[in-house]
């Protein structure tokens, strides 16, 4: 009873304290309160997390302290808005957030957010005032640009000095890019104004999700709370499809702008919507009135446009070339199922010269392990699946007579566990793929039960620090079976299994939505008994490490599960690579030692690591100009190399898809080592120096051109991975004894 009375007293005191600090008008504009049902959702989430999580953790005073720290960090990760005094103001509730959740009273978390919003407006307001002053760029001072591990600022004077340096750096970047003072002032004032505009669009659902994630992640890094809208977006990402019109949208100057039109979609087939068009109004069906969406959050606009398949939506369009006073048009579209092909598996064929012989390597890039679970459950014939798409691509590569296959899993963060198992089954006959251990120490083995292989030839897997979860299951299984060569850098290190738990089952009716929990329920282990948890998958042939283990990857989390091992599964390796790998590594090292692109890459990595370690940037104009001149000089050297008549004579050559006429024409125009305008644009775009602008401050056309240029830029790591697999083909063709050890199934079937 005393504890409950103390809690009520704390709430009352803090309500008065925060309320008194906010001007009356600002409070009316910005104060956000809990929504009906959120307190109950938090309570049910705590019960589920306490009982069903792989690492069940009681919601007590100790957990309250973790939630407290993580919540403040979630709101202000760079420690730019809160001061130590703000944190101290709430010290009294540091061990009481568990009581808030169990007592169904979320006043304090929302009061903390409202204080954050107040501080945000104050700091940005101060930044805008600084734009009226004149900066001294001759002084010798520096700005710490990454403050995640910094302490909270102790005083108001320190905070003001921090913001002075931040604004000064923003100004200097634009000045070094050639902007005049007037233009710089206008650009930054508009940027800071947009910061405030976006922050004021956050809703109580956003605040609740931030707080609940602070709780969930305090248990373990990969446990999350998903609000109703976040849950819907997660489902879309997994099935790679949605029901809509086929436009990729973004916000620019309070307008919703069409960034991309999906070919074959309702928008694309209509011919009435183009990139750059502004959507200023939406009528969600034939009978609904037109709703003006100027100034809306992008996800709110998207939610209004989405709807059931075969239903109608009307859009009020302001054409891109019409200006703000241009003539509007009303476009009526019928929603259809849109496939997100950009995230689907794709293939390419590269040709490598090996004396008088040419080796053909098929590359399949897989951005995620996707599956349309609902369509599969309904037994729909063409449900979306990563494994089915890769199987189809492998069949095509067989017909195109490739010698080797590379599965590119760089930056593939995972997805469906069943897809990882089934995808592995395309490259082995039958057998275990991964082991799972639940919280009660029960071990289950997930196996490929389908006999035969979709591809029995040599193969490799390309990974990096961004390859996680399902990617690591696949790469680890291929490595344990001796089935293929793993190339790249150590992977992320996520060895845990998550499931979705719908909290709506506890809701009193269909109108109340509690959201979902994505919670860790098991840990997966390799078939050799080890786990990828924390350590990731170690490649057989290592490429330069781009990431930083202290800031990215499982090892960067303060509460990651430890590395452990269990009993190995019973399995029979497919091949033996011990004799092959040293030979491939030797050829790799000899090649990259002479490769100028690899030398450039090594320089870049060394520079980034130094900058990351220093964590300081000079605010002296003379010094920064010298740094920029050095950067420009390096870029010009690379530009000259990449645009020379015979750049990279030994580089793998991309073979155009015979079904893609556009690619054939492009290849013909860019052939024979000639420098083309497209090639120049690609190289310069890839080497673009800092222009001081943020994405939405550039023209949409410039931003899209830069993205295309980045995609067209030379992929040094992929090229080397292709070379390694071409080397493997050469070794296996000249040494039948080694081939019989590496590829016993392929050799046997060829007899």
XYZ file of N, CA, C and O in Angstrom, residues 444-616:
692
model
N 15.609 -29.335 -31.113
C 14.943 -29.843 -32.310
C 15.844 -29.608 -33.519
O 16.564 -28.609 -33.577
N 15.793 -30.526 -34.449
C 16.623 -30.409 -35.648
C 15.744 -30.127 -36.853
O 14.776 -30.851 -37.106
N 16.057 -29.045 -37.549
C 15.356 -28.707 -38.791
C 16.155 -29.303 -39.949
O 17.353 -29.012 -40.101
N 15.504 -30.122 -40.756
C 16.218 -30.846 -41.811
C 15.622 -30.609 -43.186
O 14.436 -30.280 -43.331
N 16.469 -30.797 -44.180
C 16.004 -30.842 -45.569
C 15.616 -32.287 -45.852
O 16.435 -33.200 -45.735
N 14.357 -32.487 -46.195
C 13.851 -33.851 -46.427
C 13.611 -34.152 -47.898
O 13.181 -35.257 -48.243
N 13.880 -33.167 -48.757
C 13.655 -33.369 -50.196
C 14.929 -33.917 -50.847
O 15.972 -33.259 -50.816
N 14.878 -35.104 -51.442
C 16.078 -35.665 -52.064
C 16.478 -34.888 -53.314
O 15.655 -34.254 -53.974
N 17.775 -34.941 -53.619
C 18.261 -34.291 -54.825
C 18.679 -32.855 -54.595
O 18.373 -32.255 -53.564
N 19.413 -32.312 -55.562
C 19.902 -30.937 -55.493
C 19.455 -30.157 -56.721
O 19.445 -30.690 -57.826
N 19.126 -28.900 -56.511
C 18.828 -28.028 -57.649
C 20.121 -27.642 -58.359
O 20.122 -27.356 -59.553
N 21.238 -27.632 -57.587
C 22.551 -27.324 -58.171
C 23.584 -28.190 -57.472
O 23.771 -28.089 -56.260
N 24.248 -29.096 -58.216
C 25.237 -29.981 -57.607
C 26.662 -29.611 -57.987
O 27.614 -30.314 -57.640
N 26.827 -28.499 -58.710
C 28.158 -28.041 -59.090
C 28.812 -27.228 -57.986
O 28.275 -27.078 -56.886
N 29.999 -26.681 -58.245
C 30.686 -25.865 -57.241
C 29.897 -24.599 -56.935
O 29.164 -24.091 -57.789
N 30.047 -24.092 -55.713
C 29.298 -22.898 -55.326
C 30.059 -22.151 -54.239
O 30.983 -22.662 -53.610
N 29.621 -20.922 -54.002
C 30.184 -20.111 -52.924
C 29.116 -19.208 -52.347
O 28.048 -19.026 -52.942
N 29.396 -18.668 -51.170
C 28.480 -17.745 -50.502
C 29.273 -16.507 -50.109
O 30.346 -16.620 -49.498
N 28.757 -15.338 -50.465
C 29.411 -14.066 -50.138
C 28.665 -13.409 -48.988
O 27.465 -13.155 -49.089
N 29.357 -13.160 -47.873
C 28.725 -12.568 -46.687
C 29.503 -11.342 -46.227
O 30.663 -11.144 -46.592
N 28.839 -10.521 -45.411
C 29.522 -9.422 -44.743
C 28.932 -9.253 -43.349
O 28.147 -10.078 -42.893
N 29.294 -8.173 -42.672
C 28.820 -7.961 -41.303
C 27.306 -7.809 -41.245
O 26.682 -8.084 -40.214
N 26.698 -7.398 -42.348
C 25.253 -7.228 -42.386
C 24.490 -8.500 -42.676
O 23.261 -8.502 -42.686
N 25.203 -9.620 -42.893
C 24.538 -10.917 -43.121
C 24.192 -11.505 -41.763
O 25.086 -11.801 -40.964
N 22.911 -11.690 -41.496
C 22.495 -12.097 -40.152
C 21.426 -13.176 -40.189
O 20.758 -13.391 -41.200
N 21.279 -13.853 -39.048
C 20.170 -14.763 -38.781
C 20.046 -15.857 -39.846
O 20.887 -16.738 -39.934
N 18.992 -15.822 -40.656
C 18.778 -16.853 -41.674
C 19.958 -16.932 -42.645
O 20.302 -18.017 -43.126
N 20.590 -15.807 -42.932
C 21.778 -15.809 -43.798
C 22.889 -16.625 -43.166
O 23.631 -17.355 -43.840
N 23.025 -16.508 -41.840
C 24.073 -17.225 -41.126
C 23.756 -18.716 -41.028
O 24.664 -19.554 -41.060
N 22.472 -19.048 -40.905
C 22.072 -20.461 -40.902
C 22.474 -21.106 -42.226
O 23.069 -22.189 -42.260
N 22.147 -20.436 -43.324
C 22.461 -20.966 -44.652
C 23.970 -21.079 -44.850
O 24.481 -22.144 -45.244
N 24.699 -19.990 -44.572
C 26.152 -19.990 -44.790
C 26.835 -21.027 -43.908
O 27.756 -21.730 -44.353
N 26.389 -21.150 -42.652
C 26.986 -22.120 -41.731
C 26.754 -23.549 -42.204
O 27.657 -24.400 -42.139
N 25.542 -23.843 -42.676
C 25.230 -25.189 -43.155
C 26.061 -25.531 -44.391
O 26.598 -26.645 -44.503
N 26.175 -24.588 -45.314
C 26.985 -24.817 -46.517
C 28.436 -25.081 -46.124
O 29.108 -25.952 -46.682
N 28.914 -24.348 -45.108
C 30.293 -24.516 -44.638
C 30.474 -25.858 -43.927
O 31.450 -26.579 -44.176
N 29.531 -26.217 -43.055
C 29.650 -27.474 -42.310
C 29.573 -28.697 -43.216
O 30.231 -29.715 -42.966
N 28.785 -28.611 -44.264
C 28.679 -29.727 -45.207
C 29.860 -29.777 -46.186
O 29.975 -30.714 -46.972
N 30.723 -28.745 -46.141
C 31.808 -28.693 -47.110
C 31.284 -28.503 -48.516
O 31.910 -28.898 -49.502
N 30.116 -27.869 -48.592
C 29.415 -27.770 -49.880
C 29.901 -26.606 -50.736
O 29.815 -26.650 -51.965
N 30.403 -25.561 -50.106
C 30.808 -24.392 -50.879
C 31.803 -23.537 -50.112
O 32.038 -23.739 -48.912
N 32.360 -22.566 -50.809
C 33.366 -21.672 -50.232
C 32.673 -20.430 -49.669
O 31.917 -19.759 -50.380
N 32.920 -20.133 -48.404
C 32.356 -18.931 -47.781
C 33.371 -17.807 -47.915
O 34.516 -17.932 -47.467
N 32.954 -16.705 -48.510
C 33.845 -15.584 -48.832
C 33.306 -14.314 -48.181
O 32.096 -14.110 -48.107
N 34.193 -13.447 -47.695
C 33.750 -12.142 -47.193
C 34.348 -11.797 -45.853
O 35.535 -12.026 -45.584
N 33.518 -11.245 -44.968
C 33.944 -10.883 -43.621
C 33.040 -11.589 -42.614
O 31.956 -12.067 -42.981
N 33.469 -11.713 -41.350
C 32.625 -12.374 -40.347
C 31.234 -11.764 -40.310
O 31.073 -10.543 -40.373
N 30.224 -12.627 -40.191
C 28.833 -12.170 -40.250
C 28.395 -11.523 -38.933
O 29.175 -11.385 -37.992
N 27.133 -11.160 -38.859
C 26.578 -10.357 -37.762
C 26.700 -11.032 -36.398
O 27.072 -10.403 -35.409
N 26.353 -12.317 -36.326
C 26.410 -13.032 -35.052
C 25.075 -13.171 -34.347
O 25.027 -13.303 -33.126
N 23.981 -13.174 -35.107
C 22.650 -13.332 -34.506
C 22.249 -14.802 -34.569
O 21.891 -15.315 -35.620
N 22.313 -15.468 -33.402
C 21.988 -16.879 -33.357
C 20.721 -17.176 -32.588
O 20.630 -18.186 -31.892
N 19.731 -16.298 -32.704
C 18.480 -16.488 -31.966
C 17.296 -16.545 -32.922
O 17.345 -16.028 -34.032
N 16.229 -17.186 -32.426
C 15.022 -17.391 -33.230
C 13.877 -16.582 -32.618
O 13.648 -16.655 -31.406
N 13.178 -15.845 -33.463
C 12.047 -15.039 -32.987
C 10.725 -15.567 -33.563
O 10.704 -16.160 -34.641
N 9.670 -15.315 -32.814
C 8.331 -15.610 -33.308
C 7.438 -14.408 -33.028
O 7.750 -13.590 -32.154
N 6.361 -14.305 -33.774
C 5.406 -13.215 -33.578
C 4.279 -13.687 -32.664
O 3.654 -14.714 -32.920
N 4.035 -12.923 -31.604
C 2.948 -13.242 -30.679
C 1.934 -12.105 -30.719
O 2.229 -10.989 -30.285
N 0.730 -12.341 -31.245
C -0.286 -11.282 -31.329
C -0.916 -11.004 -29.961
O -1.471 -11.909 -29.335
N -0.813 -9.784 -29.522
C -1.409 -9.405 -28.235
C -2.908 -9.162 -28.344
O -3.598 -9.061 -27.325
N -3.411 -9.069 -29.569
C -4.846 -8.811 -29.756
C -5.718 -9.943 -29.216
O -6.913 -9.756 -29.004
N -5.137 -11.107 -28.969
C -5.928 -12.209 -28.414
C -6.415 -11.880 -26.999
O -7.329 -12.514 -26.500
N -5.768 -10.872 -26.377
C -6.193 -10.461 -25.037
C -7.112 -9.239 -25.073
O -7.586 -8.792 -24.026
N -7.325 -8.668 -26.277
C -8.132 -7.450 -26.397
C -9.596 -7.750 -26.090
O -10.107 -8.837 -26.411
N -10.322 -6.793 -25.480
C -11.723 -7.027 -25.112
C -12.656 -7.126 -26.306
O -13.714 -7.750 -26.219
N -12.282 -6.515 -27.446
C -13.132 -6.577 -28.639
C -12.292 -6.326 -29.877
O -11.086 -6.032 -29.787
N -12.921 -6.425 -31.049
C -12.207 -6.284 -32.317
C -11.763 -4.859 -32.602
O -10.929 -4.630 -33.490
N -12.310 -3.898 -31.886
C -11.969 -2.490 -32.141
C -10.698 -2.062 -31.411
O -10.124 -1.023 -31.715
N -10.281 -2.838 -30.426
C -9.075 -2.513 -29.654
C -7.915 -3.354 -30.178
O -8.023 -4.580 -30.301
N -6.813 -2.692 -30.511
C -5.648 -3.388 -31.047
C -4.448 -3.160 -30.130
O -4.045 -2.026 -29.887
N -3.903 -4.253 -29.637
C -2.771 -4.186 -28.713
C -1.415 -4.320 -29.408
O -0.382 -4.152 -28.781
N -1.396 -4.666 -30.678
C -0.130 -4.848 -31.373
C 0.409 -6.258 -31.217
O -0.317 -7.190 -30.850
N 1.700 -6.421 -31.493
C 2.334 -7.736 -31.455
C 3.687 -7.665 -30.771
O 4.308 -6.599 -30.691
N 4.140 -8.804 -30.294
C 5.500 -8.934 -29.779
C 6.298 -9.809 -30.735
O 5.814 -10.861 -31.167
N 7.475 -9.372 -31.081
C 8.438 -10.232 -31.778
C 9.442 -10.643 -30.705
O 10.303 -9.858 -30.322
N 9.289 -11.855 -30.192
C 10.109 -12.245 -29.054
C 10.971 -13.453 -29.346
O 10.588 -14.340 -30.126
N 12.116 -13.467 -28.737
C 13.057 -14.573 -28.898
C 12.559 -15.780 -28.119
O 12.282 -15.687 -26.922
N 12.446 -16.922 -28.810
C 11.910 -18.135 -28.175
C 12.899 -19.303 -28.226
O 12.671 -20.334 -27.599
N 13.988 -19.145 -28.970
C 14.950 -20.244 -29.074
C 16.289 -19.701 -29.562
O 16.392 -18.554 -30.003
N 17.279 -20.553 -29.470
C 18.603 -20.232 -30.002
C 18.942 -21.295 -31.029
O 18.651 -22.483 -30.827
N 19.515 -20.875 -32.165
C 19.847 -21.900 -33.138
C 21.337 -22.218 -33.105
O 22.170 -21.384 -32.744
N 21.633 -23.463 -33.467
C 22.991 -23.973 -33.440
C 23.309 -24.627 -34.774
O 22.444 -25.205 -35.428
N 24.567 -24.535 -35.143
C 25.022 -25.189 -36.354
C 24.921 -26.700 -36.179
O 24.857 -27.210 -35.059
N 24.943 -27.415 -37.265
C 24.884 -28.871 -37.162
C 26.181 -29.428 -36.576
O 26.205 -30.567 -36.104
N 27.257 -28.620 -36.552
C 28.497 -29.076 -35.922
C 28.488 -28.841 -34.411
O 29.473 -29.127 -33.722
N 27.372 -28.282 -33.882
C 27.220 -28.086 -32.451
C 27.495 -26.682 -31.963
O 27.061 -26.302 -30.875
N 28.238 -25.911 -32.732
C 28.506 -24.527 -32.345
C 27.326 -23.645 -32.671
O 26.329 -24.092 -33.236
N 27.417 -22.377 -32.319
C 26.364 -21.429 -32.663
C 26.981 -20.244 -33.379
O 28.182 -19.958 -33.220
N 26.192 -19.580 -34.159
C 26.665 -18.343 -34.790
C 26.473 -17.153 -33.854
O 26.883 -16.044 -34.178
N 25.814 -17.385 -32.708
C 25.564 -16.314 -31.754
C 26.871 -15.647 -31.325
O 27.818 -16.302 -30.924
N 26.900 -14.347 -31.441
C 28.010 -13.484 -31.021
C 29.200 -13.534 -31.978
O 29.717 -12.495 -32.372
N 29.628 -14.752 -32.373
C 30.820 -14.861 -33.212
C 30.525 -14.822 -34.706
O 31.409 -14.529 -35.513
N 29.302 -15.152 -35.097
C 28.950 -15.160 -36.506
C 29.584 -16.321 -37.247
O 30.095 -17.271 -36.661
N 29.560 -16.232 -38.580
C 30.193 -17.232 -39.450
C 31.526 -16.668 -39.921
O 31.581 -15.555 -40.451
N 32.589 -17.427 -39.709
C 33.916 -16.993 -40.149
C 34.143 -17.472 -41.577
O 34.045 -18.681 -41.847
N 34.425 -16.573 -42.509
C 34.585 -16.988 -43.915
C 35.836 -17.836 -44.129
O 36.816 -17.737 -43.391
N 35.793 -18.654 -45.160
C 36.965 -19.452 -45.540
C 38.034 -18.563 -46.167
O 39.230 -18.770 -45.960
N 37.588 -17.618 -46.964
C 38.501 -16.649 -47.583
C 38.025 -15.256 -47.198
O 36.897 -14.870 -47.526
N 38.874 -14.540 -46.491
C 38.474 -13.257 -45.927
C 38.738 -12.099 -46.887
O 39.799 -12.009 -47.497
N 37.758 -11.224 -46.984
C 37.884 -9.979 -47.728
C 37.979 -8.831 -46.718
O 37.693 -9.030 -45.533
N 38.369 -7.641 -47.144
C 38.520 -6.523 -46.203
C 37.270 -6.290 -45.364
O 36.145 -6.347 -45.872
N 37.475 -6.059 -44.079
C 36.370 -5.851 -43.145
C 35.929 -4.397 -43.171
O 36.700 -3.494 -42.845
N 34.672 -4.172 -43.572
C 34.147 -2.817 -43.690
C 33.532 -2.332 -42.378
O 33.557 -1.161 -42.053
N 32.921 -3.261 -41.622
C 32.178 -2.874 -40.429
C 33.059 -2.713 -39.208
O 34.258 -2.977 -39.222
N 32.429 -2.298 -38.122
C 33.099 -2.100 -36.842
C 32.358 -2.928 -35.797
O 31.184 -2.667 -35.514
N 33.029 -3.924 -35.244
C 32.375 -4.832 -34.305
C 31.903 -4.131 -33.035
O 31.039 -4.640 -32.325
N 32.460 -2.964 -32.732
C 32.054 -2.240 -31.524
C 30.747 -1.482 -31.708
O 30.073 -1.165 -30.737
N 30.409 -1.194 -32.950
C 29.204 -0.398 -33.196
C 28.147 -1.131 -34.019
O 27.014 -0.682 -34.099
N 28.522 -2.258 -34.640
C 27.571 -2.971 -35.489
C 27.799 -4.464 -35.365
O 28.928 -4.948 -35.415
N 26.718 -5.195 -35.188
C 26.815 -6.634 -35.015
C 26.418 -7.028 -33.604
O 26.263 -6.187 -32.717
N 26.247 -8.328 -33.396
C 25.789 -8.827 -32.097
C 26.731 -8.435 -30.967
O 26.302 -8.152 -29.847
N 28.019 -8.403 -31.252
C 29.000 -8.070 -30.216
C 28.901 -6.627 -29.746
O 29.474 -6.265 -28.719
N 28.171 -5.805 -30.466
C 28.018 -4.398 -30.063
C 26.920 -4.212 -29.015
O 26.806 -3.138 -28.430
N 26.098 -5.257 -28.786
C 25.013 -5.161 -27.802
C 25.529 -5.486 -26.406
O 26.300 -6.436 -26.223
N 25.058 -4.724 -25.419
C 25.527 -4.945 -24.051
C 24.831 -6.113 -23.365
O 25.262 -6.548 -22.292
N 23.756 -6.637 -23.949
C 23.035 -7.738 -23.307
C 22.802 -8.916 -24.254
O 21.823 -9.644 -24.136
N 23.736 -9.094 -25.205
C 23.616 -10.214 -26.146
C 23.833 -11.536 -25.421
O 24.596 -11.619 -24.453
N 23.176 -12.585 -25.893
C 23.373 -13.911 -25.325
C 24.794 -14.385 -25.619
O 25.372 -14.039 -26.659
N 25.382 -15.184 -24.747
C 26.766 -15.635 -24.937
C 26.884 -16.730 -25.993
O 25.892 -17.340 -26.389
N 28.113 -16.988 -26.430
C 28.386 -18.110 -27.331
C 28.423 -19.381 -26.513
O 29.062 -19.454 -25.458
N 27.730 -20.412 -26.978
C 27.752 -21.726 -26.323
C 27.735 -22.791 -27.406
O 27.569 -22.491 -28.586
N 27.889 -24.039 -26.999
C 27.856 -25.149 -27.952
C 27.023 -26.282 -27.379
O 26.872 -26.409 -26.162
N 26.466 -27.091 -28.266
C 25.708 -28.279 -27.862
C 26.244 -29.477 -28.649
O 27.179 -29.349 -29.451
N 25.626 -30.602 -28.470
C 26.036 -31.817 -29.163
C 25.791 -31.675 -30.670
O 24.723 -31.222 -31.085
N 26.763 -32.054 -31.495
C 26.553 -31.959 -32.951
C 25.421 -32.870 -33.419
O 25.118 -33.885 -32.790
N 24.817 -32.488 -34.527
C 23.820 -33.346 -35.158
C 24.546 -34.438 -35.952
O 25.747 -34.333 -36.231
N 23.811 -35.453 -36.318
C 24.390 -36.521 -37.138
C 24.234 -36.123 -38.605
O 23.119 -36.009 -39.120
N 25.353 -35.894 -39.270
C 25.297 -35.501 -40.688
C 26.559 -35.985 -41.390
O 27.586 -36.254 -40.754
N 26.479 -36.107 -42.685
C 27.612 -36.552 -43.500
C 28.010 -35.406 -44.427
O 27.213 -34.986 -45.275
N 29.224 -34.859 -44.264
C 29.655 -33.770 -45.152
C 29.563 -34.178 -46.618
O 29.827 -35.329 -46.974
N 29.184 -33.215 -47.443
C 29.045 -33.468 -48.880
C 30.404 -33.460 -49.555
O 30.702 -34.289 -50.413
N 31.248 -32.503 -49.184
C 32.556 -32.371 -49.817
C 33.634 -32.057 -48.801
O 33.356 -31.787 -47.632
N 34.871 -32.069 -49.250
C 36.015 -31.766 -48.399
C 36.833 -30.661 -49.061
O 37.386 -30.845 -50.149
N 36.890 -29.485 -48.404
C 37.525 -28.314 -49.016
C 38.901 -27.994 -48.445
O 39.527 -27.009 -48.862
N 39.384 -28.778 -47.491
C 40.645 -28.432 -46.815
C 41.813 -28.292 -47.783
O 42.683 -27.444 -47.614
N 41.864 -29.129 -48.784
C 42.958 -29.080 -49.758
C 42.784 -27.928 -50.740
O 43.761 -27.333 -51.205
N 41.537 -27.600 -51.021
C 41.238 -26.571 -52.018
C 41.455 -25.154 -51.485
O 42.011 -24.292 -52.184
N 41.012 -24.893 -50.252
C 40.979 -23.520 -49.727
C 42.342 -22.819 -49.710
O 42.431 -21.651 -50.098
N 43.433 -23.469 -49.270
C 44.733 -22.769 -49.297
C 45.155 -22.343 -50.698
O 45.770 -21.288 -50.874
N 44.821 -23.165 -51.685
C 45.173 -22.824 -53.071
C 44.381 -21.605 -53.549
O 44.938 -20.710 -54.215
N 43.089 -21.572 -53.208
C 42.263 -20.419 -53.591
C 42.736 -19.158 -52.878
O 42.795 -18.069 -53.475
N 43.073 -19.295 -51.602
C 43.514 -18.135 -50.821
C 44.832 -17.576 -51.367
O 45.033 -16.361 -51.417
N 45.719 -18.455 -51.771
C 47.003 -18.016 -52.324
C 46.795 -17.228 -53.612
O 47.413 -16.168 -53.822
N 45.933 -17.730 -54.490
C 45.639 -17.021 -55.733
C 44.967 -15.674 -55.442
O 45.253 -14.664 -56.098
N 44.060 -15.682 -54.465
C 43.362 -14.458 -54.070
C 44.351 -13.395 -53.583
O 44.313 -12.239 -54.023
N 45.252 -13.785 -52.692
C 46.219 -12.831 -52.135
C 47.130 -12.273 -53.227
O 47.450 -11.081 -53.236
N 47.570 -13.121 -54.138
C 48.447 -12.668 -55.226
C 47.726 -11.682 -56.131
O 48.314 -10.688 -56.593
N 46.464 -11.935 -56.384
C 45.697 -11.070 -57.289
C 45.441 -9.694 -56.658
O 45.644 -8.666 -57.292
N 44.968 -9.675 -55.421
C 44.602 -8.388 -54.805
C 45.835 -7.545 -54.509
O 45.744 -6.317 -54.389
N 46.996 -8.189 -54.369
C 48.223 -7.428 -54.123
C 48.551 -6.522 -55.303
O 49.215 -5.488 -55.145
N 48.085 -6.902 -56.495
C 48.343 -6.104 -57.700
C 47.134 -5.278 -58.125
O 47.217 -4.535 -59.109
N 46.032 -5.417 -57.410
C 44.778 -4.766 -57.797
C 44.692 -3.360 -57.200
O 44.610 -3.190 -55.979
N 44.703 -2.362 -58.063
C 44.654 -0.974 -57.601
C 43.346 -0.677 -56.878
O 43.315 0.088 -55.909
N 42.264 -1.278 -57.336
C 40.974 -1.046 -56.686
C 40.991 -1.540 -55.241
O 40.413 -0.925 -54.351
N 41.668 -2.673 -55.008
C 41.763 -3.185 -53.649
C 42.624 -2.268 -52.785
O 42.365 -2.087 -51.588
N 43.639 -1.693 -53.376
C 44.482 -0.743 -52.639
C 43.676 0.490 -52.247
O 43.786 0.992 -51.120
N 42.869 0.976 -53.183
C 41.987 2.102 -52.866
C 41.028 1.734 -51.728
O 40.783 2.524 -50.815
N 40.471 0.519 -51.818
C 39.529 0.066 -50.796
C 40.207 -0.005 -49.434
O 39.633 0.407 -48.418
N 41.428 -0.515 -49.403
C 42.175 -0.596 -48.146
C 42.421 0.801 -47.570
O 42.326 1.012 -46.354
N 42.715 1.753 -48.448
C 42.906 3.141 -48.000
C 41.619 3.700 -47.401
O 41.634 4.369 -46.365
N 40.511 3.437 -48.083
C 39.213 3.924 -47.603
C 38.891 3.363 -46.222
O 38.458 4.083 -45.324
N 39.108 2.045 -46.068
C 38.797 1.396 -44.798
C 39.674 1.954 -43.682
O 39.197 2.233 -42.577
N 40.962 2.131 -43.969
C 41.881 2.678 -42.969
C 41.466 4.085 -42.571
O 41.516 4.453 -41.382
N 41.023 4.885 -43.554
C 40.611 6.254 -43.277
C 39.355 6.281 -42.421
O 39.257 7.046 -41.441
N 38.391 5.446 -42.777
C 37.140 5.391 -42.010
C 37.402 4.943 -40.578
O 36.847 5.499 -39.621
N 38.249 3.947 -40.408
C 38.565 3.467 -39.061
C 39.250 4.539 -38.229
O 38.987 4.683 -37.028
N 40.140 5.301 -38.858
C 40.820 6.387 -38.139
C 39.821 7.455 -37.722
O 39.839 7.943 -36.580
N 38.931 7.833 -38.652
C 37.925 8.848 -38.339
C 36.995 8.377 -37.223
O 36.628 9.138 -36.340
N 36.623 7.076 -37.291
C 35.742 6.518 -36.275
C 36.429 6.527 -34.907
O 35.801 6.816 -33.887
N 37.715 6.216 -34.888
C 38.469 6.199 -33.639
C 38.664 7.604 -33.087
O 38.492 7.848 -31.891
N 39.002 8.545 -33.965
C 39.209 9.933 -33.525
C 37.905 10.560 -33.047
O 37.880 11.290 -32.050
N 36.821 10.294 -33.794
C 35.487 10.808 -33.458
C 35.479 12.325 -33.285
O 34.764 12.869 -32.448
N 36.290 13.009 -34.037
C 36.349 14.475 -33.994
C 36.519 14.994 -35.413
O 37.203 14.386 -36.231
